[in-house]
Structures are given as C-alpha cells and as structure tokens.
Amino acid sequence: MITADITAEELKERLAKGETPVIIDVREDWEHQESKIEGAQNIPLGALPQRFEELEDYKDQEVIVHCRSGMRSASAKAFLQQQGFGNVRNLLGGITAYQG
C-alpha cells in the first residue's frame, strides 16, 4: 500500500489537537539531542535494520518517519514498507520544515 507523506503543517496541527502518532526520528543520536519533535523515538537509519523489531507493535498503525530534510526518512519509509509496515509516512522537509 502506498501512503501519502505528511507535511510539517499537518503534523503540527495533529500534535496541537493532542494526537500522539508514532514518530520515528532516523537521525543520529546527537542530532536528536540538538532538536526533536516531542514524543519522537530515535532510531538512527543505520541501526534500523537491527532495531525495527522494536516497532513491531506499530506494524498496522500509522508510523511517521523524519530526519533533517526528508532524504534519510524516505529510505527508512521504504525499508519499513519492505518489512510489512503498511502505513508509513515521511515528514516532508524533515525537522527543518517542522521548525521553519
């Protein structure tokens, strides 16, 4: 199933309404420490193949992935879809757009 990506504006609106989507930050730990989206879980892209089992409970839920600009998270989205995750959305423009 192909799912549409999500804009920073849409994510901000949903979080402001009190929604708590599953958000995975695929940046490196140090990047996550510098700036983060509240509630996001940090699993660096390079560690995702070893750690995606941690996300198994979310396989049938919407999962939003983000990085700095959207490139690494696009790779993470493709990887998770290959692992059977059916509703993965990439944050367009990454945290740069989210903070902009």
mmCIF file with all atom_site columns, C-alpha atoms in Angstrom:
data_model
loop_
_atom_site.group_PDB
_atom_site.id
_atom_site.type_symbol
_atom_site.label_atom_id
_atom_site.label_alt_id
_atom_site.label_comp_id
_atom_site.label_asym_id
_atom_site.label_entity_id
_atom_site.label_seq_id
_atom_site.pdbx_PDB_ins_code
_atom_site.Cartn_x
_atom_site.Cartn_y
_atom_site.Cartn_z
_atom_site.occupancy
_atom_site.B_iso_or_equiv
_atom_site.pdbx_formal_charge
_atom_site.auth_seq_id
_atom_site.auth_comp_id
_atom_site.auth_asym_id
_atom_site.auth_atom_id
_atom_site.pdbx_PDB_model_num
ATOM 1   C CA . MET A 1 1   ? 0.000  0.000  0.000  1.00 0.00 ? 1   MET A CA 1
ATOM 2   C CA . ILE A 1 2   ? 1.350  3.408  -0.946 1.00 0.00 ? 2   ILE A CA 1
ATOM 3   C CA . THR A 1 3   ? 0.694  6.038  1.687  1.00 0.00 ? 3   THR A CA 1
ATOM 4   C CA . ALA A 1 4   ? 0.927  9.778  1.217  1.00 0.00 ? 4   ALA A CA 1
ATOM 5   C CA . ASP A 1 5   ? 3.678  11.582 3.035  1.00 0.00 ? 5   ASP A CA 1
ATOM 6   C CA . ILE A 1 6   ? 2.851  14.193 5.654  1.00 0.00 ? 6   ILE A CA 1
ATOM 7   C CA . THR A 1 7   ? 3.598  17.903 5.696  1.00 0.00 ? 7   THR A CA 1
ATOM 8   C CA . ALA A 1 8   ? 5.055  19.713 8.686  1.00 0.00 ? 8   ALA A CA 1
ATOM 9   C CA . GLU A 1 9   ? 1.872  21.773 8.919  1.00 0.00 ? 9   GLU A CA 1
ATOM 10  C CA . GLU A 1 10  ? -0.348 18.683 9.061  1.00 0.00 ? 10  GLU A CA 1
ATOM 11  C CA . LEU A 1 11  ? 1.808  17.080 11.749 1.00 0.00 ? 11  LEU A CA 1
ATOM 12  C CA . LYS A 1 12  ? 1.858  20.277 13.835 1.00 0.00 ? 12  LYS A CA 1
ATOM 13  C CA . GLU A 1 13  ? -1.943 20.522 13.614 1.00 0.00 ? 13  GLU A CA 1
ATOM 14  C CA . ARG A 1 14  ? -2.385 16.915 14.707 1.00 0.00 ? 14  ARG A CA 1
ATOM 15  C CA . LEU A 1 15  ? 0.014  17.290 17.636 1.00 0.00 ? 15  LEU A CA 1
ATOM 16  C CA . ALA A 1 16  ? -1.729 20.538 18.666 1.00 0.00 ? 16  ALA A CA 1
ATOM 17  C CA . LYS A 1 17  ? -5.026 18.610 18.782 1.00 0.00 ? 17  LYS A CA 1
ATOM 18  C CA . GLY A 1 18  ? -3.453 16.183 21.232 1.00 0.00 ? 18  GLY A CA 1
ATOM 19  C CA . GLU A 1 19  ? -2.931 13.323 18.803 1.00 0.00 ? 19  GLU A CA 1
ATOM 20  C CA . THR A 1 20  ? 0.006  11.053 19.586 1.00 0.00 ? 20  THR A CA 1
ATOM 21  C CA . PRO A 1 21  ? 1.105  9.443  16.331 1.00 0.00 ? 21  PRO A CA 1
ATOM 22  C CA . VAL A 1 22  ? 4.073  7.078  16.280 1.00 0.00 ? 22  VAL A CA 1
ATOM 23  C CA . ILE A 1 23  ? 7.001  9.280  15.211 1.00 0.00 ? 23  ILE A CA 1
ATOM 24  C CA . ILE A 1 24  ? 10.426 7.807  14.488 1.00 0.00 ? 24  ILE A CA 1
ATOM 25  C CA . ASP A 1 25  ? 13.438 10.118 14.179 1.00 0.00 ? 25  ASP A CA 1
ATOM 26  C CA . VAL A 1 26  ? 16.011 8.354  11.973 1.00 0.00 ? 26  VAL A CA 1
ATOM 27  C CA . ARG A 1 27  ? 18.738 10.969 12.535 1.00 0.00 ? 27  ARG A CA 1
ATOM 28  C CA . GLU A 1 28  ? 21.837 10.216 14.574 1.00 0.00 ? 28  GLU A CA 1
ATOM 29  C CA . ASP A 1 29  ? 21.587 10.393 18.370 1.00 0.00 ? 29  ASP A CA 1
ATOM 30  C CA . TRP A 1 30  ? 23.477 13.702 18.544 1.00 0.00 ? 30  TRP A CA 1
ATOM 31  C CA . GLU A 1 31  ? 21.114 15.286 16.014 1.00 0.00 ? 31  GLU A CA 1
ATOM 32  C CA . HIS A 1 32  ? 18.109 14.082 18.017 1.00 0.00 ? 32  HIS A CA 1
ATOM 33  C CA . GLN A 1 33  ? 19.592 15.628 21.169 1.00 0.00 ? 33  GLN A CA 1
ATOM 34  C CA . GLU A 1 34  ? 20.002 19.002 19.440 1.00 0.00 ? 34  GLU A CA 1
ATOM 35  C CA . SER A 1 35  ? 16.388 19.245 18.283 1.00 0.00 ? 35  SER A CA 1
ATOM 36  C CA . LYS A 1 36  ? 13.459 16.883 18.407 1.00 0.00 ? 36  LYS A CA 1
ATOM 37  C CA . ILE A 1 37  ? 9.754  16.559 17.871 1.00 0.00 ? 37  ILE A CA 1
ATOM 38  C CA . GLU A 1 38  ? 8.053  15.891 21.196 1.00 0.00 ? 38  GLU A CA 1
ATOM 39  C CA . GLY A 1 39  ? 7.338  12.191 21.619 1.00 0.00 ? 39  GLY A CA 1
ATOM 40  C CA . ALA A 1 40  ? 9.554  11.025 18.763 1.00 0.00 ? 40  ALA A CA 1
ATOM 41  C CA . GLN A 1 41  ? 11.522 7.823  19.246 1.00 0.00 ? 41  GLN A CA 1
ATOM 42  C CA . ASN A 1 42  ? 15.123 7.948  17.977 1.00 0.00 ? 42  ASN A CA 1
ATOM 43  C CA . ILE A 1 43  ? 16.321 5.007  15.882 1.00 0.00 ? 43  ILE A CA 1
ATOM 44  C CA . PRO A 1 44  ? 19.141 6.130  13.555 1.00 0.00 ? 44  PRO A CA 1
ATOM 45  C CA . LEU A 1 45  ? 18.743 4.979  9.958  1.00 0.00 ? 45  LEU A CA 1
ATOM 46  C CA . GLY A 1 46  ? 21.909 2.864  10.167 1.00 0.00 ? 46  GLY A CA 1
ATOM 47  C CA . ALA A 1 47  ? 20.506 0.987  13.172 1.00 0.00 ? 47  ALA A CA 1
ATOM 48  C CA . LEU A 1 48  ? 17.025 0.472  11.721 1.00 0.00 ? 48  LEU A CA 1
ATOM 49  C CA . PRO A 1 49  ? 17.711 -2.985 10.202 1.00 0.00 ? 49  PRO A CA 1
ATOM 50  C CA . GLN A 1 50  ? 18.809 -4.261 13.628 1.00 0.00 ? 50  GLN A CA 1
ATOM 51  C CA . ARG A 1 51  ? 16.136 -2.439 15.624 1.00 0.00 ? 51  ARG A CA 1
ATOM 52  C CA . PHE A 1 52  ? 12.967 -2.426 13.517 1.00 0.00 ? 52  PHE A CA 1
ATOM 53  C CA . GLU A 1 53  ? 11.585 -5.247 15.692 1.00 0.00 ? 53  GLU A CA 1
ATOM 54  C CA . GLU A 1 54  ? 11.153 -2.565 18.376 1.00 0.00 ? 54  GLU A CA 1
ATOM 55  C CA . LEU A 1 55  ? 8.454  -1.140 16.116 1.00 0.00 ? 55  LEU A CA 1
ATOM 56  C CA . GLU A 1 56  ? 6.637  -4.442 15.524 1.00 0.00 ? 56  GLU A CA 1
ATOM 57  C CA . ASP A 1 57  ? 3.654  -3.339 17.644 1.00 0.00 ? 57  ASP A CA 1
ATOM 58  C CA . TYR A 1 58  ? 3.113  -0.451 15.221 1.00 0.00 ? 58  TYR A CA 1
ATOM 59  C CA . LYS A 1 59  ? 3.065  -2.535 12.022 1.00 0.00 ? 59  LYS A CA 1
ATOM 60  C CA . ASP A 1 60  ? -0.645 -1.905 11.442 1.00 0.00 ? 60  ASP A CA 1
ATOM 61  C CA . GLN A 1 61  ? -0.631 1.694  12.696 1.00 0.00 ? 61  GLN A CA 1
ATOM 62  C CA . GLU A 1 62  ? 0.418  4.926  11.061 1.00 0.00 ? 62  GLU A CA 1
ATOM 63  C CA . VAL A 1 63  ? 4.157  5.457  11.536 1.00 0.00 ? 63  VAL A CA 1
ATOM 64  C CA . ILE A 1 64  ? 5.679  8.850  10.719 1.00 0.00 ? 64  ILE A CA 1
ATOM 65  C CA . VAL A 1 65  ? 9.416  8.895  9.999  1.00 0.00 ? 65  VAL A CA 1
ATOM 66  C CA . HIS A 1 66  ? 11.559 12.014 9.885  1.00 0.00 ? 66  HIS A CA 1
ATOM 67  C CA . CYS A 1 67  ? 15.153 13.153 9.566  1.00 0.00 ? 67  CYS A CA 1
ATOM 68  C CA . ARG A 1 68  ? 16.740 16.551 8.914  1.00 0.00 ? 68  ARG A CA 1
ATOM 69  C CA . SER A 1 69  ? 15.477 17.155 5.375  1.00 0.00 ? 69  SER A CA 1
ATOM 70  C CA . GLY A 1 70  ? 13.471 14.088 4.347  1.00 0.00 ? 70  GLY A CA 1
ATOM 71  C CA . MET A 1 71  ? 16.079 12.031 2.487  1.00 0.00 ? 71  MET A CA 1
ATOM 72  C CA . ARG A 1 72  ? 17.078 9.531  5.188  1.00 0.00 ? 72  ARG A CA 1
ATOM 73  C CA . SER A 1 73  ? 13.491 9.168  6.287  1.00 0.00 ? 73  SER A CA 1
ATOM 74  C CA . ALA A 1 74  ? 12.485 8.359  2.695  1.00 0.00 ? 74  ALA A CA 1
ATOM 75  C CA . SER A 1 75  ? 14.940 5.434  2.878  1.00 0.00 ? 75  SER A CA 1
ATOM 76  C CA . ALA A 1 76  ? 13.534 4.463  6.278  1.00 0.00 ? 76  ALA A CA 1
ATOM 77  C CA . LYS A 1 77  ? 9.994  4.534  4.874  1.00 0.00 ? 77  LYS A CA 1
ATOM 78  C CA . ALA A 1 78  ? 10.980 2.222  2.000  1.00 0.00 ? 78  ALA A CA 1
ATOM 79  C CA . PHE A 1 79  ? 12.752 -0.152 4.385  1.00 0.00 ? 79  PHE A CA 1
ATOM 80  C CA . LEU A 1 80  ? 9.818  -0.351 6.796  1.00 0.00 ? 80  LEU A CA 1
ATOM 81  C CA . GLN A 1 81  ? 7.400  -0.941 3.927  1.00 0.00 ? 81  GLN A CA 1
ATOM 82  C CA . GLN A 1 82  ? 9.597  -3.838 2.784  1.00 0.00 ? 82  GLN A CA 1
ATOM 83  C CA . GLN A 1 83  ? 9.282  -5.236 6.323  1.00 0.00 ? 83  GLN A CA 1
ATOM 84  C CA . GLY A 1 84  ? 5.494  -5.226 6.056  1.00 0.00 ? 84  GLY A CA 1
ATOM 85  C CA . PHE A 1 85  ? 4.616  -1.890 7.635  1.00 0.00 ? 85  PHE A CA 1
ATOM 86  C CA . GLY A 1 86  ? 1.530  -0.777 5.757  1.00 0.00 ? 86  GLY A CA 1
ATOM 87  C CA . ASN A 1 87  ? 1.108  2.873  6.746  1.00 0.00 ? 87  ASN A CA 1
ATOM 88  C CA . VAL A 1 88  ? 4.458  4.676  6.830  1.00 0.00 ? 88  VAL A CA 1
ATOM 89  C CA . ARG A 1 89  ? 4.565  8.405  6.112  1.00 0.00 ? 89  ARG A CA 1
ATOM 90  C CA . ASN A 1 90  ? 7.648  10.557 5.566  1.00 0.00 ? 90  ASN A CA 1
ATOM 91  C CA . LEU A 1 91  ? 7.708  14.046 7.085  1.00 0.00 ? 91  LEU A CA 1
ATOM 92  C CA . LEU A 1 92  ? 8.271  16.192 4.013  1.00 0.00 ? 92  LEU A CA 1
ATOM 93  C CA . GLY A 1 93  ? 11.214 18.542 4.510  1.00 0.00 ? 93  GLY A CA 1
ATOM 94  C CA . GLY A 1 94  ? 12.120 16.830 7.784  1.00 0.00 ? 94  GLY A CA 1
ATOM 95  C CA . ILE A 1 95  ? 12.688 18.661 11.033 1.00 0.00 ? 95  ILE A CA 1
ATOM 96  C CA . THR A 1 96  ? 13.995 21.628 9.026  1.00 0.00 ? 96  THR A CA 1
ATOM 97  C CA . ALA A 1 97  ? 10.481 22.199 7.648  1.00 0.00 ? 97  ALA A CA 1
ATOM 98  C CA . TYR A 1 98  ? 8.891  21.368 11.005 1.00 0.00 ? 98  TYR A CA 1
ATOM 99  C CA . GLN A 1 99  ? 10.918 24.022 12.809 1.00 0.00 ? 99  GLN A CA 1
ATOM 100 C CA . GLY A 1 100 ? 10.712 26.524 9.944  1.00 0.00 ? 100 GLY A CA 1
#
